[in-house]
């Protein structure tokens, strides 16, 4: 439910939480054409008034929401805080991500770029989720511990005091275990972020190596084509001198050598007149 005004009070609305934005509609059927408002969670302060109410403050505007039960309210508060953490991280890393995309666009083909960038983006999103849940566990665990401590300090009957003390001890054990898990998650986050940067550098290096290899193969292919054309052109060049030589021989054969001409010429001796 959303608070509208003093006359109508809380009215049922359909809320959609997506990409760091909380949009609301009168009904689910209005999602296709009419949005009544959108709240940017990256700049919102989330607070709770009682067991069912949620207050969202965004600059000069305040939104009062009401859940049907305390369990539903807690579910919405957790989802809103997680979405807020994601939105803040995306906004703070937007410039760095755009630079990485430009570098990947220069060194990768479209298919490799989409596959590699999609994998890294998916892993980065999961790391952001883990970090957000880590912060939420620490926040809610500290709040639970404070509430139990305040409850233990109240003046209650002896029997109730013993039960509260036992609950507090169990909560303390849970807090110790949660802190250990939080520290392990934080170590995993640091390690995963470091390896993520290494993967990005390795991917960029592989893309650069692939580009150089493709350029080398292209140059070798051009050289191979040039050699093939040169080899095909070599026989035609050597045939021309042979033709010229044959033509020259035929011309020379048409000329008669003086000695041959003398041999074929018949000479007759002059006959003496007999008187």
Coordinates of C-alpha atoms in Angstrom, one line a residue:
X1 CA 0.0 0.0 0.0
X2 CA 1.0 3.6 -0.6
X3 CA 0.0 6.7 1.3
X4 CA -1.8 9.1 -1.1
X5 CA -3.5 11.8 1.0
X6 CA -5.4 12.4 4.2
X7 CA -8.7 11.8 2.5
X8 CA -8.0 8.4 0.9
X9 CA -5.2 7.3 3.2
X10 CA -3.3 4.2 2.1
X11 CA -4.3 2.9 -1.3
X12 CA -3.3 -0.4 -2.9
X13 CA -0.6 0.0 -5.6
X14 CA 1.4 -2.4 -7.8
X15 CA 5.1 -2.0 -7.2
X16 CA 7.9 -3.1 -9.6
X17 CA 11.6 -3.1 -8.4
X18 CA 14.0 -3.2 -11.4
X19 CA 17.5 -1.8 -12.1
X20 CA 17.7 0.3 -9.0
X21 CA 14.3 1.9 -9.7
X22 CA 11.0 1.4 -7.7
X23 CA 8.1 2.1 -10.0
X24 CA 4.4 2.0 -8.9
X25 CA 1.1 1.6 -10.8
X26 CA -2.5 1.6 -9.7
X27 CA -2.9 -2.0 -10.9
X28 CA -0.9 -4.6 -12.6
X29 CA -2.8 -4.0 -15.8
X30 CA -1.5 -0.4 -16.0
X31 CA 2.1 -1.6 -16.3
X32 CA 1.9 -1.6 -20.1
X33 CA 0.9 2.1 -20.5
X34 CA 0.7 4.2 -17.3
X35 CA 3.4 4.6 -14.6
X36 CA 2.3 6.6 -11.6
X37 CA 5.8 7.3 -10.4
X38 CA 9.4 6.1 -10.2
X39 CA 11.8 6.3 -7.2
X40 CA 15.6 6.2 -7.8
X41 CA 16.9 4.0 -5.0
X42 CA 20.5 5.1 -5.3
X43 CA 19.6 8.4 -3.6
X44 CA 16.9 7.2 -1.2
X45 CA 17.0 6.8 2.6
X46 CA 15.1 3.7 3.8
X47 CA 13.6 3.7 7.2
X48 CA 10.9 1.8 9.1
X49 CA 8.3 3.4 11.4
X50 CA 6.6 0.3 12.9
X51 CA 6.1 -3.3 12.2
X52 CA 4.5 -2.7 8.8
X53 CA 5.4 0.8 7.5
X54 CA 8.3 1.8 5.3
X55 CA 9.5 5.3 4.7
X56 CA 11.5 6.3 1.6
X57 CA 13.1 9.8 1.6
X58 CA 14.5 11.1 -1.7
X59 CA 15.6 14.7 -1.4
X60 CA 12.5 16.8 -0.6
X61 CA 10.0 14.0 -1.2
X62 CA 8.9 11.3 1.2
X63 CA 7.0 8.1 0.3
X64 CA 5.1 6.2 3.0
X65 CA 4.5 2.6 2.2
X66 CA 2.7 -0.1 4.2
X67 CA 3.1 -3.9 4.0
X68 CA 0.4 -6.3 4.9
X69 CA 2.5 -8.0 7.5
X70 CA 5.8 -7.6 9.3
X71 CA 7.3 -10.5 7.4
X72 CA 6.4 -8.9 4.1
X73 CA 7.7 -5.5 5.3
X74 CA 11.1 -7.1 6.2
X75 CA 11.2 -8.8 2.8
X76 CA 10.6 -5.5 1.0
X77 CA 13.1 -3.7 3.2
X78 CA 15.8 -6.3 2.4
X79 CA 15.0 -6.1 -1.4
X80 CA 15.1 -2.3 -1.3
X81 CA 18.4 -2.1 0.5
X82 CA 19.9 -4.7 -1.8
X83 CA 18.7 -2.8 -4.9
X84 CA 20.0 0.5 -3.4
X85 CA 23.4 -1.0 -2.9
X86 CA 23.5 -2.3 -6.4
X87 CA 22.4 1.1 -7.8
X88 CA 25.1 2.9 -5.9
X89 CA 27.8 0.5 -7.1
X90 CA 26.6 0.7 -10.7
X91 CA 26.6 4.5 -10.6
X92 CA 30.1 4.7 -9.0
X93 CA 31.6 2.2 -11.4
X94 CA 29.8 3.4 -14.5
X95 CA 32.8 5.4 -15.9
X96 CA 35.2 2.5 -15.2
X97 CA 32.8 0.1 -16.9
X98 CA 32.5 2.3 -20.0
X99 CA 36.3 2.5 -20.3
X100 CA 36.6 -1.3 -20.0
X101 CA 33.9 -1.7 -22.7
X102 CA 35.8 0.6 -25.1
X103 CA 39.0 -1.4 -24.6
X104 CA 37.2 -4.7 -25.1
X105 CA 35.5 -3.3 -28.2
X106 CA 38.9 -2.4 -29.7
X107 CA 40.5 -5.8 -29.1
X108 CA 37.6 -8.3 -29.5
X109 CA 35.3 -9.5 -32.2
X110 CA 31.6 -9.0 -31.6
X111 CA 30.9 -12.6 -30.6
X112 CA 33.9 -12.8 -28.3
X113 CA 33.2 -9.4 -26.8
X114 CA 29.6 -10.2 -26.0
X115 CA 30.5 -13.6 -24.5
X116 CA 33.5 -12.4 -22.5
X117 CA 31.9 -9.2 -21.3
X118 CA 28.6 -11.0 -20.5
X119 CA 30.5 -13.5 -18.3
X120 CA 32.4 -10.8 -16.5
X121 CA 29.3 -8.7 -16.0
X122 CA 27.4 -11.7 -14.6
X123 CA 30.2 -12.5 -12.2
X124 CA 30.5 -8.9 -11.2
X125 CA 26.7 -8.7 -10.5
X126 CA 26.9 -11.8 -8.3
X127 CA 29.8 -10.3 -6.4
X128 CA 27.8 -7.1 -5.9
X129 CA 24.9 -9.2 -4.6
X130 CA 27.2 -11.0 -2.2
X131 CA 28.7 -7.8 -1.0
X132 CA 25.2 -6.3 -0.5
X133 CA 24.0 -9.3 1.5
X134 CA 27.2 -9.1 3.5
X135 CA 26.4 -5.6 4.5
X136 CA 22.8 -6.5 5.3
X137 CA 23.7 -9.4 7.5
X138 CA 26.1 -7.1 9.5
X139 CA 23.5 -4.4 9.8
X140 CA 20.6 -6.6 10.9
X141 CA 22.9 -8.7 13.2
X142 CA 24.0 -5.6 15.0
X143 CA 20.4 -4.4 15.3
X144 CA 19.3 -7.8 16.7
X145 CA 22.1 -7.8 19.2
X146 CA 21.2 -4.3 20.4
X147 CA 17.6 -5.3 20.8
X148 CA 18.4 -8.3 22.8
X149 CA 20.8 -6.4 25.0
X150 CA 18.1 -3.8 25.7
X151 CA 15.6 -6.5 26.5
X152 CA 18.0 -8.2 28.9
X153 CA 18.5 -5.0 30.8
X154 CA 14.8 -4.6 31.5
X155 CA 13.4 -5.6 34.9
X156 CA 11.5 -8.8 34.3
X157 CA 10.5 -11.8 36.4
X158 CA 13.2 -14.3 37.1
X159 CA 11.8 -16.9 34.8
X160 CA 11.6 -14.5 31.9
X161 CA 15.0 -13.2 32.6
X162 CA 16.5 -16.7 32.4
X163 CA 14.8 -17.3 29.1
X164 CA 16.0 -13.9 27.7
X165 CA 19.5 -14.7 28.9
X166 CA 19.4 -18.0 27.1
X167 CA 18.1 -16.3 23.9
X168 CA 20.8 -13.7 24.2
X169 CA 23.5 -16.4 24.6
X170 CA 22.2 -18.1 21.5
X171 CA 22.1 -14.8 19.7
X172 CA 25.7 -14.2 20.7
X173 CA 26.8 -17.5 19.3
X174 CA 24.9 -16.7 16.1
X175 CA 26.6 -13.3 16.0
X176 CA 30.0 -14.9 16.4
X177 CA 29.3 -17.4 13.6
X178 CA 27.8 -14.7 11.4
X179 CA 30.9 -12.5 11.9
X180 CA 33.1 -15.4 10.9
X181 CA 31.0 -15.9 7.8
X182 CA 31.1 -12.2 7.1
X183 CA 34.9 -12.1 7.3
X184 CA 35.1 -15.2 5.1
X185 CA 32.7 -13.5 2.6
X186 CA 34.8 -10.3 2.7
X187 CA 38.0 -12.3 2.0
X188 CA 36.3 -14.1 -0.8
X189 CA 35.1 -10.8 -2.2
X190 CA 38.6 -9.3 -2.1
X191 CA 40.0 -12.4 -3.8
X192 CA 37.3 -12.5 -6.4
X193 CA 37.7 -8.9 -7.3
X194 CA 41.4 -9.3 -7.6
X195 CA 41.0 -12.3 -9.9
X196 CA 38.3 -10.5 -11.8
X197 CA 40.8 -7.8 -12.7
X198 CA 43.4 -10.4 -13.7
X199 CA 40.8 -12.1 -15.9
X200 CA 40.0 -8.8 -17.6
X201 CA 43.7 -8.1 -18.2
X202 CA 44.2 -11.7 -19.5
X203 CA 41.2 -11.4 -21.8
X204 CA 42.5 -8.1 -23.1
X205 CA 46.0 -9.6 -23.7
X206 CA 44.5 -12.6 -25.5
X207 CA 42.4 -10.3 -27.7
X208 CA 45.5 -8.3 -28.6
X209 CA 47.5 -11.5 -29.4
X210 CA 44.6 -12.7 -31.6
X211 CA 44.5 -9.5 -33.5
X212 CA 48.3 -9.6 -34.1
X213 CA 48.0 -13.3 -35.2
X214 CA 45.1 -12.4 -37.6
X215 CA 47.2 -9.6 -39.1
X216 CA 50.2 -11.9 -39.5
X217 CA 48.1 -14.6 -41.2
X218 CA 46.5 -12.0 -43.5
X219 CA 50.0 -10.7 -44.5
X220 CA 51.2 -14.3 -45.2
X221 CA 48.1 -15.0 -47.3
X222 CA 48.8 -11.8 -49.4
X223 CA 52.4 -12.9 -49.9
X224 CA 51.3 -16.4 -50.9
X225 CA 48.9 -15.0 -53.4
X226 CA 51.6 -12.7 -54.9
X227 CA 53.9 -15.7 -55.2
X228 CA 51.2 -17.8 -56.9
X229 CA 50.6 -15.0 -59.4
X230 CA 54.3 -14.7 -60.0
X231 CA 54.7 -18.4 -60.6
X232 CA 51.7 -18.5 -63.1
X233 CA 53.2 -15.5 -65.0
X234 CA 56.7 -17.0 -65.3
X235 CA 56.0 -19.5 -68.2
X236 CA 54.4 -16.9 -70.4
X237 CA 57.4 -14.7 -70.1
X238 CA 59.9 -17.5 -71.1
X239 CA 57.8 -18.5 -74.1
X240 CA 58.2 -15.1 -75.8
X241 CA 62.0 -15.4 -76.4
X242 CA 61.5 -18.9 -77.9
X243 CA 59.0 -17.5 -80.3
X244 CA 61.3 -14.7 -81.2
X245 CA 64.2 -17.1 -81.7
X246 CA 62.1 -19.3 -84.0
X247 CA 61.0 -16.3 -86.0
X248 CA 64.7 -15.2 -86.2
X249 CA 65.7 -18.7 -87.4
X250 CA 63.2 -18.6 -90.2
X251 CA 64.4 -15.3 -91.4
X252 CA 68.0 -16.5 -91.5
X253 CA 67.0 -19.7 -93.4
X254 CA 65.5 -17.5 -96.1
X255 CA 68.9 -16.0 -96.8
X256 CA 71.4 -18.0 -98.9
X257 CA 74.9 -18.3 -97.9
X258 CA 77.3 -17.2 -100.6
X259 CA 79.2 -20.5 -100.5
X260 CA 76.0 -22.5 -101.1
X261 CA 75.1 -20.3 -103.9
X262 CA 78.4 -20.9 -105.6
X263 CA 78.0 -24.6 -105.2
X264 CA 74.6 -24.7 -106.9
X265 CA 75.6 -22.5 -109.8
X266 CA 76.6 -24.3 -112.9
X267 CA 79.4 -22.9 -114.9
X268 CA 80.1 -23.8 -118.6
X269 CA 83.5 -23.6 -120.2
X270 CA 83.7 -21.4 -123.3
X271 CA 84.0 -23.5 -126.4
X272 CA 86.7 -22.6 -128.8
X273 CA 85.7 -22.0 -132.4
X274 CA 87.1 -24.6 -134.7
X275 CA 88.1 -23.2 -137.9

